[in-house]
Coordinates of C-alpha atoms in Angstrom, one line a residue:
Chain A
X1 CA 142.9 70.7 81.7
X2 CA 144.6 70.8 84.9
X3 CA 144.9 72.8 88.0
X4 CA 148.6 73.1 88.6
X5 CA 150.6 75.4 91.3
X6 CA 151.7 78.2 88.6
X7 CA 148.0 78.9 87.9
X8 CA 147.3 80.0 91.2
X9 CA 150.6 81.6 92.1
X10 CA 149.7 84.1 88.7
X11 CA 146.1 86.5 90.2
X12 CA 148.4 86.1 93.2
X13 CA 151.2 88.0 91.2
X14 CA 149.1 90.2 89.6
X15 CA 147.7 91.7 92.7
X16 CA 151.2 92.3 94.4
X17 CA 151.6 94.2 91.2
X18 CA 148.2 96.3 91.7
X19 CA 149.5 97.1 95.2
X20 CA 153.2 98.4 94.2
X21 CA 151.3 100.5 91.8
X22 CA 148.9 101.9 94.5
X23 CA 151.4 102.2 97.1
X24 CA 153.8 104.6 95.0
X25 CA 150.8 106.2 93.2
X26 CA 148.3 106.9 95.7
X27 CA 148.5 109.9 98.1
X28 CA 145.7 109.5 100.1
X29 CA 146.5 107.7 103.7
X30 CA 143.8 105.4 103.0
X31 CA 144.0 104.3 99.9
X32 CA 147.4 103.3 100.8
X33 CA 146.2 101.0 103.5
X34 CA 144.0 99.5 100.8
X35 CA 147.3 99.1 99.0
X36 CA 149.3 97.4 101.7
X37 CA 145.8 95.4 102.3
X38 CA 146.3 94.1 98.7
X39 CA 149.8 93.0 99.0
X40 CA 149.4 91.2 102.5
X41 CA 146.8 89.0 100.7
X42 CA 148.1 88.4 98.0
X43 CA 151.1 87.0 100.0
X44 CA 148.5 85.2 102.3
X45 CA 147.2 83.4 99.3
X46 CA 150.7 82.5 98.0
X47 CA 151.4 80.5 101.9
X48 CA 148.7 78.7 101.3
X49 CA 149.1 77.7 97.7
X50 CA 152.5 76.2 98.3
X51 CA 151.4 74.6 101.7
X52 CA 148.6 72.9 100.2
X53 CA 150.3 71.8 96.7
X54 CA 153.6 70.6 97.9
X55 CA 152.7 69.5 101.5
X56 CA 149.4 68.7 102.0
X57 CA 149.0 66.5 105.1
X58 CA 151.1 69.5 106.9
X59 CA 149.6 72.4 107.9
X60 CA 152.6 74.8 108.6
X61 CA 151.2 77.5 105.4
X62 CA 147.9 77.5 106.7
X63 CA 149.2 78.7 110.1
X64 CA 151.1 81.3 109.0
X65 CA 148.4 82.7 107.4
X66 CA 146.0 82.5 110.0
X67 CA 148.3 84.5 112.2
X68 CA 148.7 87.3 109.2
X69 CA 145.5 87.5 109.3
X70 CA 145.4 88.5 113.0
X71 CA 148.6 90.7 112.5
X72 CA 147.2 92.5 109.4
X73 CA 143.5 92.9 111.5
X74 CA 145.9 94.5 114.5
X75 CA 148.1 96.6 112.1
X76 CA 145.0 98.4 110.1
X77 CA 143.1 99.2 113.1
X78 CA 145.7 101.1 114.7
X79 CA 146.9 102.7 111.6
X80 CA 143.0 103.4 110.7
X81 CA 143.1 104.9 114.3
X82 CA 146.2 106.9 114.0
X83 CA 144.8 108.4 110.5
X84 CA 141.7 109.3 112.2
X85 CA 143.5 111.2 114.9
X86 CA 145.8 112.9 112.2
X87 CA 142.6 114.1 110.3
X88 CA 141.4 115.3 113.8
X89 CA 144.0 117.9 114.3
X90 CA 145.0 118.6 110.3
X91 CA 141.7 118.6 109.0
X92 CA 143.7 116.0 105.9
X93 CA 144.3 112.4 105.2
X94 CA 146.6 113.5 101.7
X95 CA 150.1 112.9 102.9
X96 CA 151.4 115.4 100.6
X97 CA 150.0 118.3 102.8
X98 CA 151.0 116.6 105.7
X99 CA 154.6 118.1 106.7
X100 CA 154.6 119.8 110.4
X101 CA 156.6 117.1 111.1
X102 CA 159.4 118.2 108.9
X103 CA 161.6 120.5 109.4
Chain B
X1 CA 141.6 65.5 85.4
X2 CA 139.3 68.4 87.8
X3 CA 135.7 68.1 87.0
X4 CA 134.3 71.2 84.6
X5 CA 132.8 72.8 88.0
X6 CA 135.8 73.2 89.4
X7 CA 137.8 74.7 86.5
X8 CA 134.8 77.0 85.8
X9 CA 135.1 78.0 89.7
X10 CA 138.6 78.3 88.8
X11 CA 138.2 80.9 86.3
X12 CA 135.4 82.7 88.4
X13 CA 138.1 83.3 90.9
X14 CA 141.3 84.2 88.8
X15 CA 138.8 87.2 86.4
X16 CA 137.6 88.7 89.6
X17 CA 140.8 88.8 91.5
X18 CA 142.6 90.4 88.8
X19 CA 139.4 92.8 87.8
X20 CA 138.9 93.9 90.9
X21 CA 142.5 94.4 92.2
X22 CA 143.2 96.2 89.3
X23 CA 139.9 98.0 89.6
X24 CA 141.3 98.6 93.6
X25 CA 144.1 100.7 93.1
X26 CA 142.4 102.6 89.7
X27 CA 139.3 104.6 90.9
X28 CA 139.6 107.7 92.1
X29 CA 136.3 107.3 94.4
X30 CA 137.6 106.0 97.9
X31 CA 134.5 104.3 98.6
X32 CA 134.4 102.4 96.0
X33 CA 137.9 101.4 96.1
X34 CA 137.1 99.9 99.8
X35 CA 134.4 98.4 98.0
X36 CA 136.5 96.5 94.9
X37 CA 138.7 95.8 97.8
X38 CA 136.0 93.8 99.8
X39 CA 135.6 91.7 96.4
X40 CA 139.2 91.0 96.1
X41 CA 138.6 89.6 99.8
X42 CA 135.6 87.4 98.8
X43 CA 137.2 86.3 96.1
X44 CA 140.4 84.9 98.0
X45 CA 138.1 82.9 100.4
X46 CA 136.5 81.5 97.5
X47 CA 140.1 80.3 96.4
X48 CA 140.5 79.0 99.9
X49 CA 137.4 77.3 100.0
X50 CA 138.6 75.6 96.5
X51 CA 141.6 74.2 98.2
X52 CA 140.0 72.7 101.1
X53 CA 140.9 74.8 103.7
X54 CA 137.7 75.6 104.7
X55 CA 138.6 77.0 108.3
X56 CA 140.8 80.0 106.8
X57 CA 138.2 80.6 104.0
X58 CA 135.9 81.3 106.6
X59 CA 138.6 83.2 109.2
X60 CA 139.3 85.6 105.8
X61 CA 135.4 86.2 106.0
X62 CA 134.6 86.9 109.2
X63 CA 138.5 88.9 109.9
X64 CA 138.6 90.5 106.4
X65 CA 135.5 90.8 105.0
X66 CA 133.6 91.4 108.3
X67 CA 136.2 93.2 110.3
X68 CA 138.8 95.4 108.3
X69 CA 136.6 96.4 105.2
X70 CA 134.0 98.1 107.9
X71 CA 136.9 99.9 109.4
X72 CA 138.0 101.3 105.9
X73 CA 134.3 102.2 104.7
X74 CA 133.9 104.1 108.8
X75 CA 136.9 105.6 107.9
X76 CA 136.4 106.9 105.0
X77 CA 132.9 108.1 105.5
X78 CA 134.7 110.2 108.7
X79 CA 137.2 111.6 106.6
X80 CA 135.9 112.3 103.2
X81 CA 132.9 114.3 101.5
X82 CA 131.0 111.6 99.5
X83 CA 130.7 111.5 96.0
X84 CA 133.9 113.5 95.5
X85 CA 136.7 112.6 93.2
X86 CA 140.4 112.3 94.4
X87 CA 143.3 115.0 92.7
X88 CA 144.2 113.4 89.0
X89 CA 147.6 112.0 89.5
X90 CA 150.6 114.0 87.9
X91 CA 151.9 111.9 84.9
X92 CA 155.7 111.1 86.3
X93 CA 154.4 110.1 89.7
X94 CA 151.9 107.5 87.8
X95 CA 154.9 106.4 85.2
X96 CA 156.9 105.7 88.4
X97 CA 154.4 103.7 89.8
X98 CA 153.7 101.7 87.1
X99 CA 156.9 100.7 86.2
X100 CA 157.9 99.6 89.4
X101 CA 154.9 97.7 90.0
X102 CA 155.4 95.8 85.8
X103 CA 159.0 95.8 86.6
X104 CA 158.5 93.7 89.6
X105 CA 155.6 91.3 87.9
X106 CA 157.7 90.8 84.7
X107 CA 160.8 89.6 87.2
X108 CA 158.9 87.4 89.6
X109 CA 156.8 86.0 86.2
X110 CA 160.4 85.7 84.1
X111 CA 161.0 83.6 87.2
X112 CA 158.2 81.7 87.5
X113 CA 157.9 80.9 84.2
X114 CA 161.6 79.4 83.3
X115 CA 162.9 78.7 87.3
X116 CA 160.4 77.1 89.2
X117 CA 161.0 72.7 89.4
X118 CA 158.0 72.2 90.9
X119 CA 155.4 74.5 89.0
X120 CA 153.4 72.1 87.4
X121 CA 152.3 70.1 90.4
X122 CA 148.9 69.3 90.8
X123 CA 146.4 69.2 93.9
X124 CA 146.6 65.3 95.6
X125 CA 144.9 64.3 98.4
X126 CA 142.6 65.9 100.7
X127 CA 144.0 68.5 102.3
X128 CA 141.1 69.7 105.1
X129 CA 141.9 69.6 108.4
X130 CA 139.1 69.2 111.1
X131 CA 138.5 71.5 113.7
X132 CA 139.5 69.0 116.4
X133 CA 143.0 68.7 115.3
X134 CA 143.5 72.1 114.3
X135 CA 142.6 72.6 118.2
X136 CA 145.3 70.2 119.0
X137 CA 147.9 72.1 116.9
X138 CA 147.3 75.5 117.9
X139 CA 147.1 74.4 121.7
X140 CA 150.4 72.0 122.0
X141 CA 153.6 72.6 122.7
X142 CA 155.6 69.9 121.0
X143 CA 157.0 69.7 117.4
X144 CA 154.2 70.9 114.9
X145 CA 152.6 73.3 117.8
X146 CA 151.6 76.7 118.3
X147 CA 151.3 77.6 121.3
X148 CA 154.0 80.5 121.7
X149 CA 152.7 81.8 118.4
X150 CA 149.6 81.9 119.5
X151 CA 150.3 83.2 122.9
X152 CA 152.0 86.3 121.3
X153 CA 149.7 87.0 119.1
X154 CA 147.3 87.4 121.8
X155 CA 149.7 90.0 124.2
X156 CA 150.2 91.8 120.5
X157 CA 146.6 92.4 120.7
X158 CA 146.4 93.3 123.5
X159 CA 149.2 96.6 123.0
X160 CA 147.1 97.2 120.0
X161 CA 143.8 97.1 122.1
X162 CA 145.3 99.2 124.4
X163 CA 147.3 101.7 121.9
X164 CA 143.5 101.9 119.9
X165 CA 142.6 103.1 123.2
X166 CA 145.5 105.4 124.0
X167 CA 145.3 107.4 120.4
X168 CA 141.9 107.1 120.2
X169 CA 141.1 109.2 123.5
X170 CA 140.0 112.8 123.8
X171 CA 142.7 114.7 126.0

């Protein structure tokens, strides 16, 4: 048996899917991070799959995904700090009961 | 032919990625969702460790594992009673979601499955790089380098440094 590219682009497809499904399910604000978490890695691991299977003495995948790393790192922790803040004043993370922002 | 270790590893990898990713976005604790999460995150380095980029395996650890998870679990433990359940989701906002999300997996897998030239490629080679010559990479400026990338990364944190900062203050 061997290891070919389709077997690791599948789990990689599988847990996009699982973040789709928490995105549009979930209403918490943090369990939609966790979501959005699930996706970026799941695209992190799909970089690095086709940099290493169809061009492996060049490292332009592996890059890319180190600087998604960084971004994604950046992105949750002001997002984290924005939800914090928002729980602060409303006293909720669900963003269903989150609307003084609407009009 | 891959030796039996690294098949088994293989396998190791794929159950627990989809387990826990499906196990993720499922439970209606929110501490242990950050928890499956952390898994998921563990388990990816793993698969990065299995195809020789041991450097990112271990940046995935440290960034992921050690840095964003204990932001979600502070979080949480700020913003929710522990031990309590989330709402139930309604029924039509749960059929939504989980058509969209088969919807999308059954189009990129009709894809992958009947499209894609170059799916059953195996691994060749070695495909490490040493930490010298990633070095050289990230720090050069000809073809193949990374310096601007790099260098705006680094302002980008900064602004979020400095936004954390801003919205994080008491006024």
């Amino acid at each position: 048996m061997n290891l070919t590219l389709l077997m690791y682009l599948i789990p990689s497809l599988i847990m996009f899917g699982c973040g789709v499904y928490g995105f549009l399910t979930r209403k918490n604000m943090i369990a939609i991070m966790i979501s959005l978490e699930l996706m970026l890695n799941s695209v992190d691991i799909n970089f690095v799959v086709f940099n290493r299977f169809l061009f492996p003495g060049h490292f332009e995948g592996m890059f890319f995904t180190l600087f998604a790393i960084a971004l994604a790192a950046a992105e949750t922790a002001l997002a984290l700090a924005i939800i914090i803040n928002v729980f602060r004043i409303a006293r909720k993370v669900d963003i269903n009961e989150i609307n003084k922002l609407k009009f | 032919m891959e030796s039996v270790g690294n098949i088994l590893m293989y396998f190791v990898i794929v159950i627990s990625i989809i387990v826990f990713s499906v196990l993720t976005v499922t439970t209606r604790k929110m501490l242990r969702s950050a928890t499956y999460l952390l898994f998921v995150l563990f388990a990816t380095a793993l698969l990065y460790f299995q195809l020789d980029y041991q450097f990112l395996g271990t940046v995935q650890i440290a960034v992921y594992a050690g840095g964003i998870v204990v932001l979600f679990v502070f979080s949480i433990l700020l913003t929710h009673k522990p031990g309590k359940d989330a709402a139930a989701l309604d029924v039509h906002r749960r059929w939504l979601g989980l058509s969209a999300a088969l919807l999308g997996v059954a189009a990129c897998g009709y894809a992958l499955f009947s499209y894609c030239a170059f799916c059953g490629k195996e691994l060749t080679g070695d495909g490490s790089i040493t930490i010298e010559r990633l070095g050289h990479f990230l720090l050069s400026t000809d073809k193949y380098g990374y310096l601007l990338p790099f260098e705006a990364i680094s302002v980008l944190l900064l602004a979020c440094i400095i936004g954390g900062v801003v919205i994080a203050r008491r006024r």
